mmCIF file of C-alpha atoms in Angstrom:
data_model
loop_
_atom_site.group_PDB
_atom_site.id
_atom_site.type_symbol
_atom_site.label_atom_id
_atom_site.label_comp_id
_atom_site.label_asym_id
_atom_site.label_seq_id
_atom_site.Cartn_x
_atom_site.Cartn_y
_atom_site.Cartn_z
ATOM 1 C CA SER A 202 21.669 86.449 -58.009
ATOM 2 C CA LEU A 203 18.429 86.692 -56.071
ATOM 3 C CA ASP A 204 16.563 84.420 -58.481
ATOM 4 C CA GLY A 205 17.124 81.297 -56.385
ATOM 5 C CA TYR A 206 15.185 82.613 -53.370
ATOM 6 C CA ARG A 207 12.692 80.020 -52.169
ATOM 7 C CA ALA A 208 10.792 78.803 -49.145
ATOM 8 C CA ASP A 209 11.271 75.261 -47.910
ATOM 9 C CA ALA A 210 8.677 73.775 -45.547
ATOM 10 C CA GLY A 211 10.662 70.558 -45.142
ATOM 11 C CA LEU A 212 9.727 66.988 -45.899
ATOM 12 C CA ASP A 213 6.305 65.435 -45.396
ATOM 13 C CA ARG A 214 6.153 63.450 -42.184
ATOM 14 C CA THR A 215 4.086 60.826 -40.435
ATOM 15 C CA VAL A 216 3.035 61.038 -36.789
ATOM 16 C CA THR A 217 0.917 58.939 -34.482
ATOM 17 C CA ALA A 218 -2.456 60.417 -33.507
ATOM 18 C CA GLY A 219 -2.134 62.621 -30.431
ATOM 19 C CA THR A 220 1.529 63.474 -30.951
ATOM 20 C CA VAL A 221 3.162 66.753 -31.894
ATOM 21 C CA ALA A 222 4.990 67.524 -35.122
ATOM 22 C CA THR A 223 7.427 70.415 -35.447
ATOM 23 C CA LEU A 224 7.190 72.458 -38.626
ATOM 24 C CA ALA A 225 10.315 74.423 -39.514
ATOM 25 C CA ALA A 226 10.597 76.632 -42.580
ATOM 26 C CA GLN A 227 13.854 77.574 -44.231
ATOM 27 C CA ALA A 228 14.321 80.591 -46.465
ATOM 28 C CA GLU A 229 16.949 79.788 -49.048
ATOM 29 C CA LEU A 230 18.786 82.798 -50.503
ATOM 30 C CA ALA A 231 16.461 85.185 -48.657
ATOM 31 C CA VAL A 232 17.679 88.665 -47.848
ATOM 32 C CA PRO A 233 17.492 88.934 -44.038
ATOM 33 C CA PRO A 234 15.550 89.601 -42.057
ATOM 34 C CA HIS A 235 12.810 87.325 -43.310
ATOM 35 C CA ARG A 236 9.383 86.622 -41.864
ATOM 36 C CA CYS A 237 7.376 83.402 -41.887
ATOM 37 C CA ALA A 238 3.675 82.655 -41.546
ATOM 38 C CA TRP A 239 2.222 79.142 -41.290
ATOM 39 C CA PHE A 240 -1.304 78.281 -42.410
ATOM 40 C CA ASP A 241 -3.704 75.371 -42.010
ATOM 41 C CA GLY A 242 -5.699 75.944 -45.185
ATOM 42 C CA ALA A 243 -6.621 79.633 -45.058
ATOM 43 C CA ARG A 244 -6.364 79.784 -41.250
ATOM 44 C CA PRO A 245 -3.142 81.346 -39.925
ATOM 45 C CA ILE A 246 -1.596 79.244 -37.159
ATOM 46 C CA ALA A 247 1.795 80.868 -36.485
ATOM 47 C CA ALA A 248 3.808 83.974 -37.397
ATOM 48 C CA THR A 249 7.144 82.281 -36.773
ATOM 49 C CA CYS A 250 9.426 80.119 -38.895
ATOM 50 C CA THR A 251 9.107 77.185 -36.482
ATOM 51 C CA THR A 252 5.887 75.984 -34.882
ATOM 52 C CA THR A 253 4.334 72.812 -33.532
ATOM 53 C CA VAL A 254 1.077 71.176 -34.583
ATOM 54 C CA SER A 255 -0.948 68.245 -33.318
ATOM 55 C CA PRO A 256 -3.395 67.369 -36.101
ATOM 56 C CA SER A 257 -6.146 64.823 -35.508
ATOM 57 C CA ALA A 258 -6.187 63.888 -39.212
ATOM 58 C CA THR A 259 -3.774 64.140 -42.119
ATOM 59 C CA THR A 260 -3.288 67.858 -42.810
ATOM 60 C CA ALA A 261 -1.420 69.945 -45.359
ATOM 61 C CA TYR A 262 0.223 73.067 -43.965
ATOM 62 C CA SER A 263 1.659 75.914 -45.992
ATOM 63 C CA VAL A 264 4.266 78.493 -45.106
ATOM 64 C CA VAL A 265 4.730 81.916 -46.643
ATOM 65 C CA VAL A 266 8.182 83.478 -46.349
ATOM 66 C CA THR A 267 8.744 87.193 -46.998
ATOM 67 C CA ASP A 268 12.276 88.584 -47.175
ATOM 68 C CA ALA A 269 13.662 92.089 -46.605
ATOM 69 C CA PHE A 270 12.831 93.073 -50.200
ATOM 70 C CA ASP A 271 9.191 91.938 -49.671
ATOM 71 C CA ARG A 272 9.678 89.034 -52.057
ATOM 72 C CA VAL A 273 7.173 86.305 -51.156
ATOM 73 C CA ARG A 274 7.639 82.571 -51.609
ATOM 74 C CA SER A 275 5.583 79.675 -50.293
ATOM 75 C CA ASP A 276 5.857 75.937 -49.803
ATOM 76 C CA SER A 277 3.772 73.229 -48.176
ATOM 77 C CA VAL A 278 4.241 70.112 -46.098
ATOM 78 C CA THR A 279 1.822 67.323 -45.231
ATOM 79 C CA VAL A 280 1.615 65.740 -41.803
ATOM 80 C CA VAL A 281 0.135 62.246 -42.147
ATOM 81 C CA VAL A 282 -1.630 61.023 -38.997
ATOM 82 C CA GLN A 283 -1.695 57.312 -38.236
ATOM 83 C CA PRO A 284 -3.938 55.835 -35.546
#
């Protein structure tokens, strides 16, 4: 069944200010090939399933995953920044 298709942005994480966090999306039960797009709010930041970010403040990122049948799923992850 294709009903279980979902995007997974991974677990929220905490980083120290000035460091880099890797964001990696998984597409569960997606029909390959699938495409990913990461966003910081409405601003696109990457058109890949894995990207790096270095936020200066706590930020929520979302990923949109589209599979070969053009089914779209999304998920989000928060990167908490500590001083």
